[in-house]
Tab-separated table of C-alpha atoms in Angstrom:
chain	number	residue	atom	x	y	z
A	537	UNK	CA	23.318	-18.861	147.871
A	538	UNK	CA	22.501	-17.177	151.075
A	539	UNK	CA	25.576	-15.567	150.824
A	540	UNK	CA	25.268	-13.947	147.540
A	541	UNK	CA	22.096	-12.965	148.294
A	542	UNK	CA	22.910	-11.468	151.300
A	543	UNK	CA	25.535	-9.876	149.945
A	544	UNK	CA	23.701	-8.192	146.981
A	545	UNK	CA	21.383	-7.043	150.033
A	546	UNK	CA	24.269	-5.253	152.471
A	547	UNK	CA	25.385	-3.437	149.040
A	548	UNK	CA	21.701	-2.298	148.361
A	549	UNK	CA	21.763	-1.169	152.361
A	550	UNK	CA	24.366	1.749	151.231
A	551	UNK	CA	27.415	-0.023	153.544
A	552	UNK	CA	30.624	1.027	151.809
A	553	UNK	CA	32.739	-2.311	152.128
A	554	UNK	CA	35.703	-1.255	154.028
A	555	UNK	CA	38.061	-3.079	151.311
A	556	UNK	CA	41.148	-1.922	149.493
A	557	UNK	CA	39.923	-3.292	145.859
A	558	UNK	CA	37.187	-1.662	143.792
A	559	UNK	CA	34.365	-3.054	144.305
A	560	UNK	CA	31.382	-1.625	142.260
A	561	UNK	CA	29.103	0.203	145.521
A	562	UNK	CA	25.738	1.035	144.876
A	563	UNK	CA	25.239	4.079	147.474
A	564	UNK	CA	21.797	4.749	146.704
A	565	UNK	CA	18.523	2.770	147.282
A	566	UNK	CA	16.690	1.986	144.063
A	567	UNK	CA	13.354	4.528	144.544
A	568	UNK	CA	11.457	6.150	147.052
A	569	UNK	CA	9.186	3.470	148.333
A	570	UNK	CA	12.006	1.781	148.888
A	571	UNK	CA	13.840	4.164	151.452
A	572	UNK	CA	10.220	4.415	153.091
A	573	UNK	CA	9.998	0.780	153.634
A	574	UNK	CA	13.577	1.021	154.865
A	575	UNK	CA	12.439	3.207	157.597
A	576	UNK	CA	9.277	1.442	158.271
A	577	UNK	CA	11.475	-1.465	159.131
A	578	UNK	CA	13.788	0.430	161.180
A	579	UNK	CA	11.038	1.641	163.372
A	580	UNK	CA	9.349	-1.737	163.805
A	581	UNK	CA	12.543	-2.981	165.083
A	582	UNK	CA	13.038	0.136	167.704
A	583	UNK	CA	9.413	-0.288	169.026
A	584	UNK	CA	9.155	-4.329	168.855
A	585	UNK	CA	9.589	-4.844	172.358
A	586	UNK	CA	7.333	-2.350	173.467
A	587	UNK	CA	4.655	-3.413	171.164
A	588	UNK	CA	5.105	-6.607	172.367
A	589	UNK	CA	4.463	-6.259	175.692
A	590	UNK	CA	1.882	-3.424	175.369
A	591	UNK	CA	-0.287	-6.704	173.149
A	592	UNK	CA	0.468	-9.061	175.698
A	593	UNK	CA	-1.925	-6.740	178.391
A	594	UNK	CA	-4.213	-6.321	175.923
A	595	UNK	CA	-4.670	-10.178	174.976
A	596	UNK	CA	-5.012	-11.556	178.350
A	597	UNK	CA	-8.053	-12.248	180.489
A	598	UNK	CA	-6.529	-11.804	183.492
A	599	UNK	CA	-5.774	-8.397	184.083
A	600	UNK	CA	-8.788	-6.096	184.306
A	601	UNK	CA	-10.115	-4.452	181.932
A	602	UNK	CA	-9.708	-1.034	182.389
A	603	UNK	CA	-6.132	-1.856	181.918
A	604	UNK	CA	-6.496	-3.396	178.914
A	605	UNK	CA	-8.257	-0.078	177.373
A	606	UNK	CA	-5.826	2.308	178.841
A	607	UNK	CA	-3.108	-0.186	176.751
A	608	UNK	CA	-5.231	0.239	173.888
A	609	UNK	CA	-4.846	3.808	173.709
A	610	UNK	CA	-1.333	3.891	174.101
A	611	UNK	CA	-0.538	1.250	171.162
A	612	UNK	CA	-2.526	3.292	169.392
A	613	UNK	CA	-0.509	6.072	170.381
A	614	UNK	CA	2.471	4.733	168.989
A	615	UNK	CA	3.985	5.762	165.726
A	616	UNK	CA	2.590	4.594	162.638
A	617	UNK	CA	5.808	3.456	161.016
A	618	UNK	CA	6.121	0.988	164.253
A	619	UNK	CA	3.591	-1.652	163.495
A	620	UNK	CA	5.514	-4.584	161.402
A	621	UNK	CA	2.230	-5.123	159.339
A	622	UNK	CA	2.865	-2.183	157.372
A	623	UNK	CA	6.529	-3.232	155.944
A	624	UNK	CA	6.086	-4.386	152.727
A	625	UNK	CA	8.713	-7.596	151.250
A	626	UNK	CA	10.283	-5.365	148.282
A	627	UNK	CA	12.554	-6.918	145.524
A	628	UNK	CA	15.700	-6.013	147.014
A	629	UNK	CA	17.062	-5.166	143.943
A	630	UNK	CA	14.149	-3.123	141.825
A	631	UNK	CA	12.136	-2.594	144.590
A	632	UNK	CA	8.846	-4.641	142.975
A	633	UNK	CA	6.482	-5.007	145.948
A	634	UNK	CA	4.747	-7.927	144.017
A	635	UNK	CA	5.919	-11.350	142.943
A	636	UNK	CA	9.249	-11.563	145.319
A	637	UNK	CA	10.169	-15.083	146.157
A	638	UNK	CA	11.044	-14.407	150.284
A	639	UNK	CA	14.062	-17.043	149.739
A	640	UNK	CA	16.118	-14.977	147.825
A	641	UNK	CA	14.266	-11.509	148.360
A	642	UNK	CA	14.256	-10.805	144.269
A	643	UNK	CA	11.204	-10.361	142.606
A	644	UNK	CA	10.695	-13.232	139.657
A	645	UNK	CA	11.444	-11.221	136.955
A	646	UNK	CA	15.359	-10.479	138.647
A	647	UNK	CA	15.470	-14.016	139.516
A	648	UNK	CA	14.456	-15.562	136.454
A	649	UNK	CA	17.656	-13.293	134.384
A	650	UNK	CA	19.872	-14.496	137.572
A	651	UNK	CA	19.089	-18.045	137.469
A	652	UNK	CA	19.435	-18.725	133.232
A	653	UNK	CA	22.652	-16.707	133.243
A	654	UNK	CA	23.631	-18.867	135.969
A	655	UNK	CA	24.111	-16.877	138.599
A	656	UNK	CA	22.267	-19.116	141.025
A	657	UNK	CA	23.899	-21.755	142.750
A	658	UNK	CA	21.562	-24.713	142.822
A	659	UNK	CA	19.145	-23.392	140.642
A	660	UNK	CA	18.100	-25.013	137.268
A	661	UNK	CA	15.229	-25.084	135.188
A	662	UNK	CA	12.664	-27.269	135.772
A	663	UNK	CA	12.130	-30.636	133.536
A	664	UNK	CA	10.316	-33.319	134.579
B	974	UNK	CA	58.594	24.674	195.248
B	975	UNK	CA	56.075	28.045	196.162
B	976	UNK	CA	54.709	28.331	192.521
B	977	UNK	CA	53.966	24.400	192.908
B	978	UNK	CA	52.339	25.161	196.147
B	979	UNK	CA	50.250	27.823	194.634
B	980	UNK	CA	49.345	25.882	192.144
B	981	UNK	CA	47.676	22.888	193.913
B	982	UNK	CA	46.482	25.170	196.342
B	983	UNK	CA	44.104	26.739	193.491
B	984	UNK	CA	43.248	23.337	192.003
B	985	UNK	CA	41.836	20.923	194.810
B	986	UNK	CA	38.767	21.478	193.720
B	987	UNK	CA	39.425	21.531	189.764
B	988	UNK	CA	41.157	18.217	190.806
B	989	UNK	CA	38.442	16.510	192.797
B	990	UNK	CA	36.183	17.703	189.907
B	991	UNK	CA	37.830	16.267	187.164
B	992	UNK	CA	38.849	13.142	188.858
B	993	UNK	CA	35.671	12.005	187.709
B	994	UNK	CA	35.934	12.573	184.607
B	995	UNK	CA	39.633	12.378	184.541
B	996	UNK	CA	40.242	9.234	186.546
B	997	UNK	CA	38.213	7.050	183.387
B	998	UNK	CA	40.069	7.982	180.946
B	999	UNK	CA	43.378	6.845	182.876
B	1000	UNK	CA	41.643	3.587	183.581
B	1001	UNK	CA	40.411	2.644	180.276
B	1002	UNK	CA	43.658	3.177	179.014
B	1003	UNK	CA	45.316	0.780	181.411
B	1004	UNK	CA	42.664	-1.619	181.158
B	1005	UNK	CA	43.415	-1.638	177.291
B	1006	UNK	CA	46.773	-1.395	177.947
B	1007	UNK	CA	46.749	-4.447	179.877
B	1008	UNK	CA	44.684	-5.704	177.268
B	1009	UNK	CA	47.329	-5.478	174.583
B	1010	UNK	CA	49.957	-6.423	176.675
B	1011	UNK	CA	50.704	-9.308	174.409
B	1012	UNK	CA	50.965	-7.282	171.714
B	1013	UNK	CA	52.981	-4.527	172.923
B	1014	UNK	CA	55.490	-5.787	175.320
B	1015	UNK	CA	58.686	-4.765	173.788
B	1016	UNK	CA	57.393	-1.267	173.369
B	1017	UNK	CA	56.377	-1.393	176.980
B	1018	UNK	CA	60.065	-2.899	178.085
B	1019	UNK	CA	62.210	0.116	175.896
B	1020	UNK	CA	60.042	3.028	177.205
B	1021	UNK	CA	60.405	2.137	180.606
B	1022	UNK	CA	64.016	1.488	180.295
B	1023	UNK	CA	64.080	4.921	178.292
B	1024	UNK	CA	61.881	6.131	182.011
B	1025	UNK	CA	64.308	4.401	184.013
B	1026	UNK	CA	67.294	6.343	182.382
B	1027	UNK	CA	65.956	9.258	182.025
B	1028	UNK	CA	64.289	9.397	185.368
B	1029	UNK	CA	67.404	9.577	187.190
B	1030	UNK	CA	68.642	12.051	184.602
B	1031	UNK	CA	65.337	14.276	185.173
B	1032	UNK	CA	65.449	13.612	189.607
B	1033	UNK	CA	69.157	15.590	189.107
B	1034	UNK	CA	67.913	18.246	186.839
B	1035	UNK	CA	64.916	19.426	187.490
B	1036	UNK	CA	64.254	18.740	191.054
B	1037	UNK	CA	62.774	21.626	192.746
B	1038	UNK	CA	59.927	22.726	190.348
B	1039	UNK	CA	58.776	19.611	189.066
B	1040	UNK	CA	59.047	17.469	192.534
B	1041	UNK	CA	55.449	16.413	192.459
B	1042	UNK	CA	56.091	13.910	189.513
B	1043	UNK	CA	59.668	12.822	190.824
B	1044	UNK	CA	60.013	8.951	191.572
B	1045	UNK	CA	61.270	8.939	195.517
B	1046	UNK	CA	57.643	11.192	196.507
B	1047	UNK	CA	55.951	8.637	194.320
B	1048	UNK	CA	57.279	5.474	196.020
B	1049	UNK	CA	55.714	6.260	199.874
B	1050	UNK	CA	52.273	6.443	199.154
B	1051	UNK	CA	49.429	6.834	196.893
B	1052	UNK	CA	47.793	9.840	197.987
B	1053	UNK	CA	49.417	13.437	197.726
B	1054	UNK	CA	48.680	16.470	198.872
B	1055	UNK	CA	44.979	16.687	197.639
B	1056	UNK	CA	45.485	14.782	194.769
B	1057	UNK	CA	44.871	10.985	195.566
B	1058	UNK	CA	45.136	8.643	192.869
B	1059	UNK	CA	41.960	6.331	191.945
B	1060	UNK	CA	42.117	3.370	193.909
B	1061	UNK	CA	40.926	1.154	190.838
B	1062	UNK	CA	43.679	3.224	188.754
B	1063	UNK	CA	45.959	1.604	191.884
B	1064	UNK	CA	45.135	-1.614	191.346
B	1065	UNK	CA	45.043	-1.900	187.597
B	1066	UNK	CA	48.577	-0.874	188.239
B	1067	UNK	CA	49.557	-3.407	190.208
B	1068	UNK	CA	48.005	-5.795	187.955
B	1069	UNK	CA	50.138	-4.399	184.910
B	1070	UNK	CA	53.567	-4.678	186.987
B	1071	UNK	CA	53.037	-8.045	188.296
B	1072	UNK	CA	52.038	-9.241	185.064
B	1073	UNK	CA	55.118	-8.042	183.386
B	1074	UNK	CA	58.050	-9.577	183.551
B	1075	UNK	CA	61.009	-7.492	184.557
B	1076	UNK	CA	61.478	-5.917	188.245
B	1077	UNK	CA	58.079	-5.687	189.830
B	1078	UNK	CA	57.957	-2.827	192.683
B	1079	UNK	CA	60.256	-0.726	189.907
B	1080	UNK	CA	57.786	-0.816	187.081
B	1081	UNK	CA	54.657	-0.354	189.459
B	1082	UNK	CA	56.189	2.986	191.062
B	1083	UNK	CA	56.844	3.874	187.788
B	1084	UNK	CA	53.406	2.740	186.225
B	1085	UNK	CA	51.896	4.961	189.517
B	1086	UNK	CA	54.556	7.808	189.268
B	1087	UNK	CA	53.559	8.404	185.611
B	1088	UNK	CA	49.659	8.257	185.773
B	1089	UNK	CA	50.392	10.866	188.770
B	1090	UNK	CA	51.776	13.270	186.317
B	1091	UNK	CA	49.745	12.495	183.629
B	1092	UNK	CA	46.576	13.591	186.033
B	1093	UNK	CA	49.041	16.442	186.869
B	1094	UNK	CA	49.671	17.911	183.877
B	1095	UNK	CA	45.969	17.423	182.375
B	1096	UNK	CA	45.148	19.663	185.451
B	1097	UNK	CA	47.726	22.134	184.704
B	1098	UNK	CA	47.127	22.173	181.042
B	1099	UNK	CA	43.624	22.646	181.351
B	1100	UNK	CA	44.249	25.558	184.175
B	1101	UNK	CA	46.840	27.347	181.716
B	1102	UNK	CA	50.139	27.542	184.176
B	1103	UNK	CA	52.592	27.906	181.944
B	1104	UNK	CA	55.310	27.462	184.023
B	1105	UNK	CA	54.719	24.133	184.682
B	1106	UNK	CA	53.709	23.496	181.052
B	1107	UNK	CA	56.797	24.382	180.244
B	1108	UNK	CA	58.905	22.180	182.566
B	1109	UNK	CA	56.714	18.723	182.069
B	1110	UNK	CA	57.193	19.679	178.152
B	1111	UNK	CA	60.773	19.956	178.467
B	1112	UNK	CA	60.788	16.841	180.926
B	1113	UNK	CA	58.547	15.131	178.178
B	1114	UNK	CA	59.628	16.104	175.020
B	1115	UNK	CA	63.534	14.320	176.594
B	1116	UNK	CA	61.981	11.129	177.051
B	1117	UNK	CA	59.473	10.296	174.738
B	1118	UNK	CA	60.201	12.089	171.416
B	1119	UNK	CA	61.097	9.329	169.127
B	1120	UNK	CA	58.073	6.621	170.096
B	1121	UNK	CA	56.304	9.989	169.037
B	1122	UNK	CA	58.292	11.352	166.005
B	1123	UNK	CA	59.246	7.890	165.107
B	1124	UNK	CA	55.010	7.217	163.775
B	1125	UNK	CA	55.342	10.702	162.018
B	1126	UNK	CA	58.893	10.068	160.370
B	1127	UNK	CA	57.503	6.436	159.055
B	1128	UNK	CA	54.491	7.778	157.895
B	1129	UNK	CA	55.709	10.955	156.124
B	1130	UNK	CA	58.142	8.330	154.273
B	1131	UNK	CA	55.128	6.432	153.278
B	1132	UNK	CA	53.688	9.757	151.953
B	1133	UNK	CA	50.668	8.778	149.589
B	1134	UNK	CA	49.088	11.158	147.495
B	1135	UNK	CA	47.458	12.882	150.648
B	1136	UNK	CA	48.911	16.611	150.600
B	1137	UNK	CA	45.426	17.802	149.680
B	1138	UNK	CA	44.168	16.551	152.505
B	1139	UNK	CA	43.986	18.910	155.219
B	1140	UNK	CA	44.415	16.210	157.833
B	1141	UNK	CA	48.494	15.066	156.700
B	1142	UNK	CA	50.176	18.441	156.386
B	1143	UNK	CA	50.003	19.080	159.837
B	1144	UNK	CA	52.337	15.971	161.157
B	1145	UNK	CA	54.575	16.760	157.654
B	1146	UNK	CA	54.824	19.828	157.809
B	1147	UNK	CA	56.170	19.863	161.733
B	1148	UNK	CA	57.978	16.443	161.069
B	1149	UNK	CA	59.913	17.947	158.089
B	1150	UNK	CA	61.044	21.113	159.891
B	1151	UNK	CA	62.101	19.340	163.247
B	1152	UNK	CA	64.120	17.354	161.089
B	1153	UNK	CA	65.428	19.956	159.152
B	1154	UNK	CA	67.091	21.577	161.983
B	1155	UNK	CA	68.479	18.149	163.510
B	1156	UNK	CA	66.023	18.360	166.849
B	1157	UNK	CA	66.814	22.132	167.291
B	1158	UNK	CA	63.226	23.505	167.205
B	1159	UNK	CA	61.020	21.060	169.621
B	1160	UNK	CA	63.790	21.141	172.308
B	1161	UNK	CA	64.074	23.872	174.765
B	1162	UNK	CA	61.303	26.000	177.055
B	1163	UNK	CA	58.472	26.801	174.911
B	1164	UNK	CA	57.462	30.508	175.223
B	1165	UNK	CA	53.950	29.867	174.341
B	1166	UNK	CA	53.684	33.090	172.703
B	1167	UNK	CA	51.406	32.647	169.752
B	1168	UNK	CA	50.144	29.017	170.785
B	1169	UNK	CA	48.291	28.528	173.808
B	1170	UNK	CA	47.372	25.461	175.049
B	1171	UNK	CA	49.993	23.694	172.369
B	1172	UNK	CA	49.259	20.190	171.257
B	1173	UNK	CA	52.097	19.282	172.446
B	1174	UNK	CA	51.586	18.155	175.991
B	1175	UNK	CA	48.009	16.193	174.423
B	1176	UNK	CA	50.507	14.816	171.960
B	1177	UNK	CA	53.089	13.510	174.514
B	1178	UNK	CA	50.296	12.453	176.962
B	1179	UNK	CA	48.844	10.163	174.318
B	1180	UNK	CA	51.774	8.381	172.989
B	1181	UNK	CA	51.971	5.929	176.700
B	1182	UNK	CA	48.518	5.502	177.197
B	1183	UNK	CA	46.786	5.634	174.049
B	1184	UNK	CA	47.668	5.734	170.608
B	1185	UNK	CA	47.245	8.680	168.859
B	1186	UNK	CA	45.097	10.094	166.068
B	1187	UNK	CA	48.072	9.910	163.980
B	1188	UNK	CA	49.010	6.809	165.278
B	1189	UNK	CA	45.572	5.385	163.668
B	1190	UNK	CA	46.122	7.336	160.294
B	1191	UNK	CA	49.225	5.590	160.082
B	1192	UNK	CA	48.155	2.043	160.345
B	1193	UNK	CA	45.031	2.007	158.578
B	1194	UNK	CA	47.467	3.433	155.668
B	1195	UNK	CA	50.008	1.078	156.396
B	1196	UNK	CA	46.438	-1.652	156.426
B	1197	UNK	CA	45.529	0.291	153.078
B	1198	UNK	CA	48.806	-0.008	151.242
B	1199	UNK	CA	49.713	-3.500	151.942
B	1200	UNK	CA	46.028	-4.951	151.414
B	1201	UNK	CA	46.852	-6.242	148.165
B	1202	UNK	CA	43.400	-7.264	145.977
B	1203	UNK	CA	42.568	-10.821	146.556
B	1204	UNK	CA	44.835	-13.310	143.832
B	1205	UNK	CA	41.931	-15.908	144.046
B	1206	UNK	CA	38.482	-17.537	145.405
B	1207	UNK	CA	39.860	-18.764	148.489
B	1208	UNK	CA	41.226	-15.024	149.451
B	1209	UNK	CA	38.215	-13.399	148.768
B	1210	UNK	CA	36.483	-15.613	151.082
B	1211	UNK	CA	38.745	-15.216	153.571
B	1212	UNK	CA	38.889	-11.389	153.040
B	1213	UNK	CA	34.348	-11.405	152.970
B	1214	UNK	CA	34.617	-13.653	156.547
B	1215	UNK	CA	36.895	-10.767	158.064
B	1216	UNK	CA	34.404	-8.176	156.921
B	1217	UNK	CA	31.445	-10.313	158.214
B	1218	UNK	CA	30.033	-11.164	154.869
B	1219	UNK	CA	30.515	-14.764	154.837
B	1220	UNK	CA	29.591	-17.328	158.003
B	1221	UNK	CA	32.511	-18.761	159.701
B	1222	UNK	CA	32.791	-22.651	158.662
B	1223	UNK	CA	31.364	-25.213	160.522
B	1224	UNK	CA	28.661	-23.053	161.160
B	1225	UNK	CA	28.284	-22.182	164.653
B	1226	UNK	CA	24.740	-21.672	165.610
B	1227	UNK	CA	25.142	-19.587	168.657
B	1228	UNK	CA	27.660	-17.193	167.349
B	1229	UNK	CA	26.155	-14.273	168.813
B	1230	UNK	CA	23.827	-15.344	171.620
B	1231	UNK	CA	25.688	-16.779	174.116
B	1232	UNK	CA	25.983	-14.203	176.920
B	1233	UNK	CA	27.865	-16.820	179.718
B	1234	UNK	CA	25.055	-17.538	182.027
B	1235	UNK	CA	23.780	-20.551	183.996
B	1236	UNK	CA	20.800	-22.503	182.934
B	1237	UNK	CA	19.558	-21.371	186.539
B	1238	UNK	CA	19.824	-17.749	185.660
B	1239	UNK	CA	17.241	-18.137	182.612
B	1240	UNK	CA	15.075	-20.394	184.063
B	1241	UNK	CA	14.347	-19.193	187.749
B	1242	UNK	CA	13.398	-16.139	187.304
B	1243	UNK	CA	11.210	-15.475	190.756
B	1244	UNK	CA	13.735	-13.271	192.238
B	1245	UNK	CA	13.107	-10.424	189.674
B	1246	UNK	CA	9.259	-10.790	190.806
B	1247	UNK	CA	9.923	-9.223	194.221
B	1248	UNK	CA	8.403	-5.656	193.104
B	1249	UNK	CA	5.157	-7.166	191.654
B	1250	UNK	CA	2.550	-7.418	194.684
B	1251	UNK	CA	2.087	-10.876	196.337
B	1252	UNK	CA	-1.623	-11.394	194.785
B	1253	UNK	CA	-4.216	-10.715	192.536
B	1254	UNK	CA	-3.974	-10.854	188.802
B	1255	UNK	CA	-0.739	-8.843	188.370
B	1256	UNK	CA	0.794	-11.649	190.039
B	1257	UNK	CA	-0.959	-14.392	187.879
B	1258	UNK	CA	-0.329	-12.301	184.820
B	1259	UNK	CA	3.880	-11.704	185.923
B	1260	UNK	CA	3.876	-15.551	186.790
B	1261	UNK	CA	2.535	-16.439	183.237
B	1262	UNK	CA	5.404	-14.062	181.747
B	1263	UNK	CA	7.998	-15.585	183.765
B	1264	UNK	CA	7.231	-18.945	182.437
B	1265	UNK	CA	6.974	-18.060	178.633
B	1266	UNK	CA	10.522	-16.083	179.427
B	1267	UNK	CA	12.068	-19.041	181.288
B	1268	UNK	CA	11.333	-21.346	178.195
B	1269	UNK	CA	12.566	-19.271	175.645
B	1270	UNK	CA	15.983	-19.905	174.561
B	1271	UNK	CA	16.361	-16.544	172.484
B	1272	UNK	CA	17.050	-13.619	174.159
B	1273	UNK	CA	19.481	-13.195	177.020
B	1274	UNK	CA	19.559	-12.921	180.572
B	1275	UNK	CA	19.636	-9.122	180.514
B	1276	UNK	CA	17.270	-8.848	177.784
B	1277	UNK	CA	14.972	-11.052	180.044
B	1278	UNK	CA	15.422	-9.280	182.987
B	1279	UNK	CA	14.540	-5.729	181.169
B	1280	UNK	CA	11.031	-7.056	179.792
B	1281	UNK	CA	10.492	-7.973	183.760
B	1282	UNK	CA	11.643	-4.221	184.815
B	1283	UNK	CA	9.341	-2.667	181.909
B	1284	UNK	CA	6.184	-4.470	183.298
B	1285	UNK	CA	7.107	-3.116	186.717
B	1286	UNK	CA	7.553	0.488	185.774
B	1287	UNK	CA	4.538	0.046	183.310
B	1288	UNK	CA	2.666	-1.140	186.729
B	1289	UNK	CA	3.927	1.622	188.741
B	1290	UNK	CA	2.739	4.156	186.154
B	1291	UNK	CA	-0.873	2.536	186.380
B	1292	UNK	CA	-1.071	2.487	190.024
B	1293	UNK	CA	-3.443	5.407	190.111
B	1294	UNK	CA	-5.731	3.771	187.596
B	1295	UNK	CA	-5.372	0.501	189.406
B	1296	UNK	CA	-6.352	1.973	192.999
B	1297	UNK	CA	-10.060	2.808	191.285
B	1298	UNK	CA	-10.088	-0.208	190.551
C-alpha cells in the first residue's frame, strides 16, 4: 500500500519515470496552493537544521540571556516559508487541505472512490 | 626538436597553471578507470596491444618532432622538462598496471607515457600550436580510430528516427563521409584552415580515458531500444526496484544511513569540544549537546560533527556580545 501510495505521490512530484513504456505522467501539480505548499516544504527542509539549533539557545536556561534575545531576532529573521508549522498536509492528489487521512496522504473523498473500486490493498468496508 | 623547445619554453607556466585543474581530470578518469576495470578489461588488453604495435611503428616515424610523448624518454623518469606528472596520477598508475594482468613495467610506462601526452596535447590544444596539433592528430587518429569510429558506425546502423535532432547528424553525417571515401578524409595532416581548435584531438583524448558524449548517446539508445515493456507483475517490480520505486525485499532498515563508523566515533564526541572554552555555561550548554548527539542513532558522524562546528562559529560570531557580558 505504501508503495502505491508513494508512487501516486513521486508522479504528482513532476519526476518523469526514466522508463521505456508509456506510462501516463502527470507533469503538473494539481493548483496553486499546492505548488506553494511544495515550496513551503522545500524551505523547511533547507533551514531545519538551523532552526534547530537557533531553538535549542533559545530554550535553555543556561546560556545567558542576552544570547537568547539576540537568537530571537535572528529566527525571526529567517524566511517565512522556513518554519514547518506553516506546511499544510494537502490531499496529494486534489490538493484538499481538509479531511486527508496522513496514512495514505488522500483526502476521504479520493480514498473512499479508491478503496470501493478496490484499489486499496487491505482495505474493506467496515461491518461489524 | 627547436619548435618543441619553443613550445615548452612558452608554456611552463600555462602548464603549472593548469596542472591544477588539469591534473583532476586525469585522475578521476583513472580512478574510474580502475573502477571499471572489471568491466572493461578486454578493451583495455586490445588498445594497449594496438599502443604496443603502433608505438614502435610511431618511435620510427615520427621521432624528432613528437619526442616528448615517445616511450624510451617516458621510461627514465617521471618528471620532464617542466612538466612533472602528478604524483597521485603516478601512483594510480601503478595501481592500474599491477592490477592488470599482462606485463607489468610495460603497461605502467605505457599507462605514464600516455597521460604525459594527454597533459601534452591539452596544453598544446588549448595554446593553438598547430604544428604539434597536427602531428599528435596524425599520431592519434593511426591508433585509435576504430574504438572511436567503431561507437559511431554501430550507432549510425542503429539509426532511430533521430535526424531531426540536431544532436545525431553531427557523428552521421562525418561517419557516413569517412566511410564513403574508405578512410581517405580523416587521415593525413589536417590544415586547420576553416576549423580551429577541431574536435578532433577532444574526440581522440576522450575515447582512453573517458567515454564520450557519443559514447553515452549510444548506450542509453542501445538501453532505450532493448528495454522491452514489462511481460508481467514480477517485471514491473523488478523494473520499479531499479528505478527506486519499490523497497528492496527483506527490508533493510539501514539502507541509507550507514556511513562505516565506529560506535566510538558517535558516542565520544569530546574531541570536537576543543574550540568551546573550558568553563562557564557555553561549556555546560556544548556538554548537554554532545550527549543528546551521542545518543542519537540518526544522523551521521559528519552530520554530527557539523551541528558541533555551527555552534562554534555561531559562538565566535557572538563573542563581542558575550565580552559585555
Amino acid at each position: 500500500m505504501a508503495a502505491a501510495a508513494l508512487c501516486w505521490a513521486l508522479r504528482a512530484a513532476r519526476q518523469v519515470l526514466p522508463s521505456p513504456c508509456p506510462r501516463q505522467v502527470r507533469s503538473y501539480y494539481v493548483d496553486w496552493r499546492m505548488l506553494r505548499d511544495v515550496k513551503r516544504r522545500k524551505m523547511a527542509y533547507e533551514y531545519a537544521d538551523e532552526r534547530l539549533r537557533i531553538n535549542a539557545i533559545r530554550k535553555n536556561s543556561i546560556l545567558p540571556k542576552e544570547l537568547q534575545e539576540a537568537a530571537d531576532k535572528e529566527i525571526a529573521a529567517l524566511p517565512r516559508d522556513s518554519c514547518p508549522v506553516r506546511i499544510r498536509n494537502r490531499c496529494v492528489l486534489t490538493s484538499r487541505p481538509r479531511g486527508v487521512k496522513r496514512r495514505w496522504r488522500l483526502s476521504r473523498i479520493v480514498f473512499r472512490h479508491f478503496a470501493d473500486h478496490a484499489q486499496m490493498s487491505g482495505v474493506q468496508r467496515a461491518m461489524w | 626538436k627547436d619548435k618543441s623547445a619553443a613550445s615548452k619554453d612558452s608554456t611552463p607556466e600555462g602548464a603549472a597553471k593548469r596542472r591544477g585543474a588539469g591534473a583532476e581530470t586525469p585522475k578521476q578518469q583513472l580512478l574510474d578507470i580502475i573502477g571499471n576495470m572489471k568491466v572493461e578489461v578486454t578493451y583495455r588488453k586490445k588498445l594497449q596491444q594496438l599502443k604496443a604495435t603502433e608505438k614502435k611503428q610511431a618511435m620510427n616515424k615520427l621521432e624528432g618532432p613528437d619526442s616528448e610523448g615517445s616511450v624510451p624518454r617516458g621510461n627514465t623518469e617521471d618528471t620532464q622538462g617542466g612538466k612533472p606528472l602528478n604524483p597521485e596520477l603516478v601512483k594510480a598508475a601503478s595501481a592500474v598496471a599491477s592490477s592488470l594482468p599482462r606485463n607489468k613495467k610495460q603497461t605502467e610506462s605505457e599507462l605514464l607515457a600516455q597521460l604525459r601526452r594527454h597533459e601534452e596535447t591539452t596544453d598544446k590544444q588549448k595554446k593553438g600550436g598547430t604544428i604539434n596539433i597536427r602531428n599528435v592528430i596524425s599520431e592519434m587518429t593511426v591508433k585509435r580510430q576504430s574504438p572511436a569510429q567503431r561507437g559511431a558506425r554501430i550507432s549510425s546502423h542503429i539509426s532511430l528516427h533521430l535526424d531531426e535532432d540536431g544532436q545525431r547528424e553531427r557523428p552521421k553525417r562525418s561517419s557516413a563521409l569517412s566511410m564513403d571515401s574508405r578512410r581517405s578524409l580523416k587521415v593525413g595532416k589536417r590544415l586547420n584552415i576553416f576549423t580551429k581548435a577541431s574536435t578532433e584531438p577532444e574526440h581522440a583524448l576522450k575515447t582512453a580515458s573517458s567515454p564520450t558524449i557519443w559514447d553515452l548517446e549510444f548506450a542509453k539508445e542501445v538501453a532505450a531500444v532493448t528495454a522491452q515493456p514489462p511481460r508481467n507483475g514480477f517485471e514491473e517490480m523488478i523494473q520499479w526496484t531499479k528505478e527506486g520505486i519499490l523497497w528492496e525485499y527483506p527490508i533493510d532498515n539501514e539502507v541509507g544511513m550507514d556511513d562505516g563508523a565506529e560506535f566510538h566515533e558517535h558516542i565520544f564526541l569530546e574531541e570536537h569540544l576543543k574550540g568551546f572554552p573550558k568553563e562557564g555555561p557555553i561549556r555546560h550548554f556544548m556538554e548537554l549537546v554532545v550527549c543528546g548527539l551521542s545518543k542519537n542513532p540518526y544522523l551521521s558522524v559528519k552530520q554530527k560533527i557539523e551541528h558541533i562546528e555551527w555552534f562554534q562559529k555561531y559562538f565566535e560570531e557572538k563573542k563581542e556580545l558575550l565580552q559585555e557580558i
